[in-house]
Short mmCIF file of C-alpha atoms and ligand atoms in Angstrom, two decimals:
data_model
loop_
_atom_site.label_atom_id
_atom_site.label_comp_id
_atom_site.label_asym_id
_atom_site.label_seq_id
_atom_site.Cartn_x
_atom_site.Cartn_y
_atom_site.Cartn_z
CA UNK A 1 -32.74 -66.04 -32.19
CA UNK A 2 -32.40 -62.67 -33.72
CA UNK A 3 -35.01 -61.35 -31.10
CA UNK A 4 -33.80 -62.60 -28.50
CA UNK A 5 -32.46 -59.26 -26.44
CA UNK A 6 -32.11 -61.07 -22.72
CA UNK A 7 -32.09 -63.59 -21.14
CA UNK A 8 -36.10 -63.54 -20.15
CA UNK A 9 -36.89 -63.85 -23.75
CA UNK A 10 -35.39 -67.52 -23.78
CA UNK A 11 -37.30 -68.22 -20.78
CA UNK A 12 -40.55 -67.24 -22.66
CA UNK A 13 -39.75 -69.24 -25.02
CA UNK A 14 -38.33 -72.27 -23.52
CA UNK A 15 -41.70 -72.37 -21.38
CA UNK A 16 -43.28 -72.69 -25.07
CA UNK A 17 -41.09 -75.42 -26.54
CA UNK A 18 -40.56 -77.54 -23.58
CA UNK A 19 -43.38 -79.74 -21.72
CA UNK A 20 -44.63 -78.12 -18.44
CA UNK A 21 -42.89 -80.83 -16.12
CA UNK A 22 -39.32 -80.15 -17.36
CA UNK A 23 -39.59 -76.69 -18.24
CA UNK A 24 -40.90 -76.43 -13.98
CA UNK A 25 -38.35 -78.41 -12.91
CA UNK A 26 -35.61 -75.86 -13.88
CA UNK A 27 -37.70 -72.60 -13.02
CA UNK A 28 -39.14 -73.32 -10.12
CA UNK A 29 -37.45 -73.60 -6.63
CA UNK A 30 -38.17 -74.87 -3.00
CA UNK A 31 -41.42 -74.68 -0.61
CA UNK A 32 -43.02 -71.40 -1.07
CA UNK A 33 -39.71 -70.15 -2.94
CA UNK A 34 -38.84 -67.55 -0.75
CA UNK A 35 -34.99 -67.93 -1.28
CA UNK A 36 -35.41 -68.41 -5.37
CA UNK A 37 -37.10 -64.57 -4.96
CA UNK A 38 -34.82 -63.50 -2.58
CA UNK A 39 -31.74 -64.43 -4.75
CA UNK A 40 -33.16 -62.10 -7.70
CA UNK A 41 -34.10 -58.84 -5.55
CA UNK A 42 -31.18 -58.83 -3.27
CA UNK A 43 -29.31 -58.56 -6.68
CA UNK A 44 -31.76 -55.83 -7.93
CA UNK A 45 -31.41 -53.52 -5.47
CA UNK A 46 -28.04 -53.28 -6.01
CA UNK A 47 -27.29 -50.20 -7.32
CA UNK A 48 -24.15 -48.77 -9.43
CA UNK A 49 -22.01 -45.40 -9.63
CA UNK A 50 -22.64 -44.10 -13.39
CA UNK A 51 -19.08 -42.41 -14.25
CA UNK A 52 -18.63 -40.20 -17.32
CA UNK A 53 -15.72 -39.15 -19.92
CA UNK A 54 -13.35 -42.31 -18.65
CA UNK A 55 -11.73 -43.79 -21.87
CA UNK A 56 -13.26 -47.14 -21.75
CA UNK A 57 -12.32 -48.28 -25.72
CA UNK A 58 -9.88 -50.67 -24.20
CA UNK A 59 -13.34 -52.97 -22.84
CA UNK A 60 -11.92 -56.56 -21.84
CA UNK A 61 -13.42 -59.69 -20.49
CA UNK A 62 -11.10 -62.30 -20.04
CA UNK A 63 -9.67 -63.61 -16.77
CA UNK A 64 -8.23 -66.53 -14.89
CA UNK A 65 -10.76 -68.74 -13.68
CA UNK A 66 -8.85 -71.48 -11.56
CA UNK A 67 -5.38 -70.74 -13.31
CA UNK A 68 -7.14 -71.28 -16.56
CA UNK A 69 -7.91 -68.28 -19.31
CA UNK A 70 -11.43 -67.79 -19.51
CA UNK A 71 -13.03 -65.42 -21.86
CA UNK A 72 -14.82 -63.72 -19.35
CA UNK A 73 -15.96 -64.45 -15.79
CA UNK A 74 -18.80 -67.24 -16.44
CA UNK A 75 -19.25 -71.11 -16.04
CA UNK A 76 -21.78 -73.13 -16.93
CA UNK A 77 -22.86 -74.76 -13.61
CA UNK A 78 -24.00 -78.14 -13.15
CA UNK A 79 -28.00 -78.50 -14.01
CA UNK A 80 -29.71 -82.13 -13.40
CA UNK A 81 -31.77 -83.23 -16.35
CA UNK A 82 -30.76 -80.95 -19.74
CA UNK A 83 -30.98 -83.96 -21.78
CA UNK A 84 -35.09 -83.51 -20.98
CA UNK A 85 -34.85 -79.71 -21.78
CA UNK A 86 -33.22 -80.76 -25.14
CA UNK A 87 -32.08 -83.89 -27.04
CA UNK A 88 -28.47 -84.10 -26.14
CA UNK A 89 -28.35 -81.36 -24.42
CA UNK A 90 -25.30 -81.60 -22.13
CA UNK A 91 -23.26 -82.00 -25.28
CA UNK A 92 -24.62 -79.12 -26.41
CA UNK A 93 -24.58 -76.86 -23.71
CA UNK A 94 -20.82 -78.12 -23.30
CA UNK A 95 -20.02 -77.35 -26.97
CA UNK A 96 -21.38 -73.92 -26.90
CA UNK A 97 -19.78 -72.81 -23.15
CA UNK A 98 -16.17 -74.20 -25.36
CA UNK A 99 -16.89 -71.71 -28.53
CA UNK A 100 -17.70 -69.37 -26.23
CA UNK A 101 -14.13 -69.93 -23.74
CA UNK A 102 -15.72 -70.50 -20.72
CA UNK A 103 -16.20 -73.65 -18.36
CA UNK A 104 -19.02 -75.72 -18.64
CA UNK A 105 -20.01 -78.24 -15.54
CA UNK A 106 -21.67 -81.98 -16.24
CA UNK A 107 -24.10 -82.62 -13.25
CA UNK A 108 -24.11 -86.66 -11.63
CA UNK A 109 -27.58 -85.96 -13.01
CA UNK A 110 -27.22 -85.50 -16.34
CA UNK A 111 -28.78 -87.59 -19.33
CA UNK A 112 -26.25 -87.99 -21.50
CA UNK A 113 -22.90 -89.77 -19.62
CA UNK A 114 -19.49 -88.58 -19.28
CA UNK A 115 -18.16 -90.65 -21.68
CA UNK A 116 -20.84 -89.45 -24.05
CA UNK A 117 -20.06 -85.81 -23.24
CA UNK A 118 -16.19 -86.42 -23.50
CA UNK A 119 -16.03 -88.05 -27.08
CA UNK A 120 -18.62 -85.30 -28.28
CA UNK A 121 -16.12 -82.21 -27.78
CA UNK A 122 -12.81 -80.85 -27.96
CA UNK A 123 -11.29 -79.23 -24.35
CA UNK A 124 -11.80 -80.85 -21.08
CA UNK A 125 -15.00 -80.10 -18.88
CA UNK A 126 -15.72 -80.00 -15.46
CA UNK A 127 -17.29 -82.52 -13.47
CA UNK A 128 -20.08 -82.11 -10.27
CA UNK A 129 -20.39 -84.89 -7.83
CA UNK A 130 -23.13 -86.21 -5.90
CA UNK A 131 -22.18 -88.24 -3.10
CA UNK A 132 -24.59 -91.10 -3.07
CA UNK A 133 -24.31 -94.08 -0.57
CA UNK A 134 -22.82 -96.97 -2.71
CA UNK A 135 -19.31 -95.35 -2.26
CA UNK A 136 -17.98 -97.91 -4.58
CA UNK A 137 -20.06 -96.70 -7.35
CA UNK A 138 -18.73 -92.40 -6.89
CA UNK A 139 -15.11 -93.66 -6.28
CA UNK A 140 -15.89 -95.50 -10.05
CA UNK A 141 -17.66 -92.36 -11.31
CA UNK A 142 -14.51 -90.04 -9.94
CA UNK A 143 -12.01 -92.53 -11.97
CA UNK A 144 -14.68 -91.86 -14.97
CA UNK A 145 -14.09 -88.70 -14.48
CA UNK A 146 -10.20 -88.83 -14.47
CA UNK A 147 -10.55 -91.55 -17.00
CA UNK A 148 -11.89 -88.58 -20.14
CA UNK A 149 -9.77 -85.66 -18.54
CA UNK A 150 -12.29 -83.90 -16.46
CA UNK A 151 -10.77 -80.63 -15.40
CA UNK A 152 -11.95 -79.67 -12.04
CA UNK A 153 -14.52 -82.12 -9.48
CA UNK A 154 -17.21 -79.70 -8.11
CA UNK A 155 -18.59 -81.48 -5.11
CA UNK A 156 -22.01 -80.27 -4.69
CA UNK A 157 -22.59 -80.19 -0.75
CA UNK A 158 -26.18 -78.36 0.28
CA UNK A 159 -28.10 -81.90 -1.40
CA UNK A 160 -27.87 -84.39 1.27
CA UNK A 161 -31.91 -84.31 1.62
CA UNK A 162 -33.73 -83.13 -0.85
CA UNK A 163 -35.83 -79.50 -0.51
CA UNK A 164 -39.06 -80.33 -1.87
CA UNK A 165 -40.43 -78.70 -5.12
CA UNK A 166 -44.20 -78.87 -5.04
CA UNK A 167 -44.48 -78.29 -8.66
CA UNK A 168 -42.13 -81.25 -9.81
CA UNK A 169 -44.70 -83.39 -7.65
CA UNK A 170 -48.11 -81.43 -8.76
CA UNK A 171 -46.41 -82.04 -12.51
CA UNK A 172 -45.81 -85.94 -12.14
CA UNK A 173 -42.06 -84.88 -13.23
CA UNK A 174 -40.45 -88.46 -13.64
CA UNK A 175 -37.60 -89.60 -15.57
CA UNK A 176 -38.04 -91.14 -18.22
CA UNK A 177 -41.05 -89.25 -18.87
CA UNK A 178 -44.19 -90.82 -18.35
CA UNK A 179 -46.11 -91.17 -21.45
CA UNK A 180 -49.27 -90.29 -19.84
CA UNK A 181 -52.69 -88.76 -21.15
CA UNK A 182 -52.05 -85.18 -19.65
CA UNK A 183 -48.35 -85.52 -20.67
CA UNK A 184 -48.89 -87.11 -24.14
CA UNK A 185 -51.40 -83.91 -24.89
CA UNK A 186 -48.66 -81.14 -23.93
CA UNK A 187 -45.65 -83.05 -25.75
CA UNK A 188 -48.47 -83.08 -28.83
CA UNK A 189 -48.19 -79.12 -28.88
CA UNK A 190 -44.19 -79.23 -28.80
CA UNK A 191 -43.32 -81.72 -31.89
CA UNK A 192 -39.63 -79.73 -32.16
CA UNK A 193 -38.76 -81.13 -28.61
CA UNK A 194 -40.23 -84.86 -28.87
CA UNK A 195 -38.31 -85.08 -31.90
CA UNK A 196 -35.09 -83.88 -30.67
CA UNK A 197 -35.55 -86.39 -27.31
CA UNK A 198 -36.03 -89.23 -30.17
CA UNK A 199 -33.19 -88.02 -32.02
CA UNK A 200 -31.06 -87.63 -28.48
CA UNK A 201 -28.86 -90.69 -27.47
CA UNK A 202 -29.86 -91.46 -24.04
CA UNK A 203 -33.80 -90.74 -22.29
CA UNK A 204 -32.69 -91.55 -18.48
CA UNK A 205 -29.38 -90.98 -16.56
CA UNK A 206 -26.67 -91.96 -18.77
CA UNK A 207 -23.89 -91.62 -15.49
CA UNK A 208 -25.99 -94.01 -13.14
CA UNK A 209 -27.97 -96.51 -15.59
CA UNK A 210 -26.23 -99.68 -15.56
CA UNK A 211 -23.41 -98.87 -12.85
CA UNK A 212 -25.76 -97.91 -9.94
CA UNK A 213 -28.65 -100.32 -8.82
CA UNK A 214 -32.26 -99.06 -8.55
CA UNK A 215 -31.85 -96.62 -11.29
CA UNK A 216 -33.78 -98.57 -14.12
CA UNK A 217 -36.55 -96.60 -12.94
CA UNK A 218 -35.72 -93.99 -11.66
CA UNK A 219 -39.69 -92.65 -11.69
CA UNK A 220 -40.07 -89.75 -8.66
CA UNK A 221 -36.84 -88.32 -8.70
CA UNK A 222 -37.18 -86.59 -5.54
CA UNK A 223 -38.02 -90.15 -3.58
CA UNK A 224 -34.90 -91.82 -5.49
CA UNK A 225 -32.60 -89.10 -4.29
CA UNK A 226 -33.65 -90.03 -1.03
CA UNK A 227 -32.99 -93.15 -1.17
CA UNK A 228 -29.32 -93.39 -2.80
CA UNK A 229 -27.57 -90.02 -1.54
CA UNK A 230 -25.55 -90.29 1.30
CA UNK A 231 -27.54 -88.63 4.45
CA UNK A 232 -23.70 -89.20 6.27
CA UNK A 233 -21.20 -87.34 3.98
CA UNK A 234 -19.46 -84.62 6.25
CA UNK A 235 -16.23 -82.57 6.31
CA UNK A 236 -14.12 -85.69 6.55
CA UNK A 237 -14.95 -87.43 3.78
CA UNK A 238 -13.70 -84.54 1.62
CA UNK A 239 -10.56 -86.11 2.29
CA UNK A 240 -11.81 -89.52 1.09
CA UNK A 241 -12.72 -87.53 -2.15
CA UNK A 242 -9.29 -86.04 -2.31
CA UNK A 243 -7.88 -89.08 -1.89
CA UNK A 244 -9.27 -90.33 -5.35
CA UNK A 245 -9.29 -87.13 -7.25
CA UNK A 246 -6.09 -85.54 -7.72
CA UNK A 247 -7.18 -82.32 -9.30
CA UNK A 248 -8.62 -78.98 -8.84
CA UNK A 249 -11.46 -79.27 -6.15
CA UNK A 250 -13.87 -76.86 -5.74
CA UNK A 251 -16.87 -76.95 -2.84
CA UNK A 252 -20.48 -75.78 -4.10
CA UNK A 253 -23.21 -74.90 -1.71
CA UNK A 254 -21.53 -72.97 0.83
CA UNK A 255 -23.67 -70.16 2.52
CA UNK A 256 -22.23 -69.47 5.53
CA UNK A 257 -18.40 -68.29 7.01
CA UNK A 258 -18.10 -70.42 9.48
CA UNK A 259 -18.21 -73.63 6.89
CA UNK A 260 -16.24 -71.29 4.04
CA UNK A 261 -13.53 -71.53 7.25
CA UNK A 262 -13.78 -74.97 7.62
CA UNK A 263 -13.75 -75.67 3.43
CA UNK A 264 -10.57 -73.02 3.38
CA UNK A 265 -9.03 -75.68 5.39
CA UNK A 266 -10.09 -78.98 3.33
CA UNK A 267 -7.18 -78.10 0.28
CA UNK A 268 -10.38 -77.14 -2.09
CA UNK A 269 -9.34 -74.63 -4.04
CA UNK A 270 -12.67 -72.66 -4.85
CA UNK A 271 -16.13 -72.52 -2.93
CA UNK A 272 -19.14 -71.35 -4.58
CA UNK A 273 -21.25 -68.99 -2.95
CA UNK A 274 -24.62 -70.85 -3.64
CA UNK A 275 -27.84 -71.60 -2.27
CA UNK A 276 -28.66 -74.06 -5.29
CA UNK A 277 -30.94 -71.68 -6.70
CA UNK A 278 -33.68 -71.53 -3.91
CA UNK A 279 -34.24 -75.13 -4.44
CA UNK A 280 -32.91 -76.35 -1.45
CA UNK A 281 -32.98 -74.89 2.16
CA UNK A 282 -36.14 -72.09 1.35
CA UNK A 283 -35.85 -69.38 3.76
CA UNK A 284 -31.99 -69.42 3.68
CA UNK A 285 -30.19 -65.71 3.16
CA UNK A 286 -29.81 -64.58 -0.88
CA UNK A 287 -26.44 -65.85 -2.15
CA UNK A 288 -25.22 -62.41 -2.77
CA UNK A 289 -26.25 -61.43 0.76
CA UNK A 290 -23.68 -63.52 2.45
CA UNK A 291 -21.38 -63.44 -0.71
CA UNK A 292 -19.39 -59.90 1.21
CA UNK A 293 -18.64 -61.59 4.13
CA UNK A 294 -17.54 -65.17 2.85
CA UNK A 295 -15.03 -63.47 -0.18
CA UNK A 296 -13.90 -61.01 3.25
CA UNK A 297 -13.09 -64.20 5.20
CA UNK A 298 -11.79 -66.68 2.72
CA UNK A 299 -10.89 -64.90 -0.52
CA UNK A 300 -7.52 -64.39 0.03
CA UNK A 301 -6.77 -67.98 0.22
CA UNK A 302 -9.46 -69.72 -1.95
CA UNK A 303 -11.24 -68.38 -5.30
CA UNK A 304 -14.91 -67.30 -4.60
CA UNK A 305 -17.63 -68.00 -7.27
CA UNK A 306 -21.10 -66.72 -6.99
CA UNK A 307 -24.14 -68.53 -8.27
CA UNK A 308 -27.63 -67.36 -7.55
CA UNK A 309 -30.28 -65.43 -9.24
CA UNK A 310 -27.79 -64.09 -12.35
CA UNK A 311 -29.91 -63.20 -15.37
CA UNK A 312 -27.78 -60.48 -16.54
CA UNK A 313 -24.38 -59.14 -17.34
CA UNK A 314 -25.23 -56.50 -14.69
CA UNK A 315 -25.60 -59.02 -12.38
CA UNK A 316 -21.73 -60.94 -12.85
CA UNK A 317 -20.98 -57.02 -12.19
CA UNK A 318 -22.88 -56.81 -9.02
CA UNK A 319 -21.16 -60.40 -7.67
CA UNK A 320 -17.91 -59.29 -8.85
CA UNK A 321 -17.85 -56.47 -7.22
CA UNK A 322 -18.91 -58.05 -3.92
CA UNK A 323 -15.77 -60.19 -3.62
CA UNK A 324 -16.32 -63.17 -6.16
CA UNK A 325 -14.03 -63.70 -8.74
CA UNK A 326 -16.47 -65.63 -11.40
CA UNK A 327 -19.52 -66.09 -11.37
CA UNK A 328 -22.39 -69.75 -12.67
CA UNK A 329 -25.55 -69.22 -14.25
CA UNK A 330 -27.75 -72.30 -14.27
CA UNK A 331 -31.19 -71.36 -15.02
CA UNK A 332 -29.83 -68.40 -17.31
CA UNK A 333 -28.29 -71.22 -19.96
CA UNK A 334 -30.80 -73.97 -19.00
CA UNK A 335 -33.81 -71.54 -20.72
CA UNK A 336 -31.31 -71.15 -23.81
CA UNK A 337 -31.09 -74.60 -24.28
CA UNK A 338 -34.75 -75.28 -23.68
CA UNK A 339 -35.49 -72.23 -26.51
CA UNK A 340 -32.66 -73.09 -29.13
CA UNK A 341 -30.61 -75.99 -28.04
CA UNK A 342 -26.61 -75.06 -28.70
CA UNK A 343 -27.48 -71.85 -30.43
CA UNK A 344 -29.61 -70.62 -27.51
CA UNK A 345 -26.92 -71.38 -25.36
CA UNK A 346 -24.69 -69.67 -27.13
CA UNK A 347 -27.12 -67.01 -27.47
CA UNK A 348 -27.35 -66.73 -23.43
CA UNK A 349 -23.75 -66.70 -23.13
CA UNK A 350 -23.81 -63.79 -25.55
CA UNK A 351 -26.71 -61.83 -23.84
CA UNK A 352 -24.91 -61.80 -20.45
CA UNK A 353 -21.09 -61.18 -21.80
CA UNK A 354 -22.77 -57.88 -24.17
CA UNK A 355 -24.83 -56.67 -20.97
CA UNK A 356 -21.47 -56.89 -18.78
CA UNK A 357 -19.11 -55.32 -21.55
CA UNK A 358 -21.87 -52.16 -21.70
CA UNK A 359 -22.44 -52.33 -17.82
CA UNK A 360 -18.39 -52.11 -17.17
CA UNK A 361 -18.16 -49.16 -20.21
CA UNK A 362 -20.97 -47.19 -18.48
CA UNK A 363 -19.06 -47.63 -15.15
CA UNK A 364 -16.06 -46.16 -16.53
CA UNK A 365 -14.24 -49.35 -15.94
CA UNK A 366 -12.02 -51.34 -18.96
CA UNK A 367 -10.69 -54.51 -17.10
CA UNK A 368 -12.47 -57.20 -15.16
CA UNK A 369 -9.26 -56.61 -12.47
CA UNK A 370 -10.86 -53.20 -12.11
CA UNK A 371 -13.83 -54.58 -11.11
CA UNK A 372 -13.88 -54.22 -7.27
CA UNK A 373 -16.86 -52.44 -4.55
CA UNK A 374 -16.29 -48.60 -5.95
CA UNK A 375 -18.27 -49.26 -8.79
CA UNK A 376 -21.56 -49.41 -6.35
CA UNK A 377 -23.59 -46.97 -5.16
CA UNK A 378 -23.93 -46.72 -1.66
C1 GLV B 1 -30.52 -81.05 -8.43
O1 GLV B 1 -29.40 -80.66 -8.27
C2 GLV B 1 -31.66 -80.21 -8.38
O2 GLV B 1 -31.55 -79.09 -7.85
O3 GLV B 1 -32.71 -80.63 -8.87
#
């Protein structure tokens, strides 16, 4: 990893370790992907105020993130399928967001279960939810989650239908993976992953296998989520949810004020800012493009995380400054896990937390408090 210098370079190499299907399925976004590009360049353009001769030895990036000390502004968020980028690779990804003093989220999707996640490490993790229509089965999988300590419940709420990747479909993505001719020649040229998948405990959905029916095979993901997740869920099952979890909620997918009004109003006590990485509705706004308005609205009486498009320690700046308080990198940890397993995780972690410590020094700024919109450029 001692070449790695951002957080591109583990994508490079993730694309070379990791078979086409899965190393797609975390990349790529919705349709013709106009909100995936939009997420990145609305963050690019954003420009900052260079100060000069401001004593900035007294650099610091810890905070609060949901009453909690954090070591700097960053979670983990919830991303379906790591197990496939890496034997074990929620455990992983957990362990190294926990060295590193920041949250990491298990996503309903997730290869390894909770309960193989919880006896693997040390400090509670969060959870994400999926609301799927066997209500019997999420109530069980909330009390799973109480059950091993889970520290917050991030109910994911922009998945109802699933927006349609063309490339997981073009790709045959399936899990398990199929062990066909095409697929059996690309996992040929990456020996490093197919051992660590052998080596991993679990090959399909460790939360869902055996408690939900159907899920044996799961195949076509995209026609299974389909079929199980709940087309009905709405604002007042929240209160359903809340009635079963008694901890720290927090609402993920919200991209507009009028619903970050309605969710200030459900007792959640975070939203996230979030457009699922352009993999849902494509031609919806950038997440930082609506993030202003949302933190102006809500953030005085609800914590505003960003997620969307973050590659860069110059990027939690830019979100930061717009109103959110902490900000999730999927994609940005998923290619560190894909490249190096715990150690490129770590190694993303690392990338972004130098790149925002230099960003905040050459902004004449010491404190994430500090942080607010005079560090832009107009
Ligand atoms: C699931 O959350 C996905 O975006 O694939």
């Amino acid at each position: 990893m001692k070449h790695i210098t951002c957080i591109e370079d583990l994508r490079e190499l993730h694309k070379r370790r990791v078979p086409k299907a899965f190393f797609d399925y975390a990349d790529r976004g919705s349709y013709s992907e106009e909100t995936l590009r939009a997420n990145r360049a609305d963050l690019q353009q954003i420009k900052f105020r260079q100060r000069v001769l401001v004593d900035i030895s007294k650099r610091d990036l810890s905070t609060n993130i949901l009453g909690e000390p954090a070591a700097m502004p960053l979670i983990l968020a919830p991303v379906g399928l790591l197990g496939m980028q890496h034997g074990d690779g929620e455990i992983l990804a957990c362990r190294a967001a926990q060295a590193a003093g920041i949250p990491f989220t298990q996503s309903t999707m997730s290869i390894c279960s909770i309960e193989d996640i919880a006896s693997s490490v040390d400090k509670p993790f969060w959870f994400q939810l999926y609301v799927m229509k066997d209500r019997g089965f999420i109530k069980s999988l909330i009390e799973r989650a109480i059950a091993v300590k889970c520290s917050a419940l991030v109910l994911t709420v922009d998945l109802q239908v699933i927006g349609q990747r063309h490339q997981d479909i073009k790709n045959g993505m399936t899990v398990p993976p199929e062990w066909s001719v095409s697929k059996l020649i690309d996992f040929a040229t990456k020996p490093t992953w197919v051992s660590g998948i052998l080596r991993g405990k679990r090959r399909t959905f460790g939360n869902l296998v055996g408690h939900l029916k159907g899920t044996d095979d799961v195949t076509a993901l995209s026609v299974w989520i389909n079929s199980q997740f709940d087309t009905t869920l709405n604002w007042k099952d929240i209160d359903w949810i809340r009635s079963i979890w008694p901890g720290k909620l927090i609402l993920k997918g919200i991209l507009d004020v009028e619903d970050a009004e309605i969710a200030a109003k459900t007792g959640a006590q975070a939203i996230v800012v979030s457009n699922h990485g352009g993999r849902q509705l494509d031609g919806a706004p950038s997440s930082i493009e609506v993030l202003p308005e949302i933190a102006d609205s809500v953030g005085s009486r609800m914590e505003i995380m960003f997620d969307g498009g973050i590659r860069s320690g110059q990027d939690v700046m830019r979100a930061l400054a717009l109103g959110a308080k902490s900000c999730m990198i999927g994609r940005a940890y998923a290619y560190g896990l894909g490249a190096g397993g715990q150690e490129g995780v770590a190694k993303a972690i690392e990338v972004i937390a130098k790149e925002l410590t230099t960003t905040m020094g050459l902004c004449g700024v010491n404190t994430i408090a500090e942080i607010g919109d005079d560090v832009l450029a107009v």
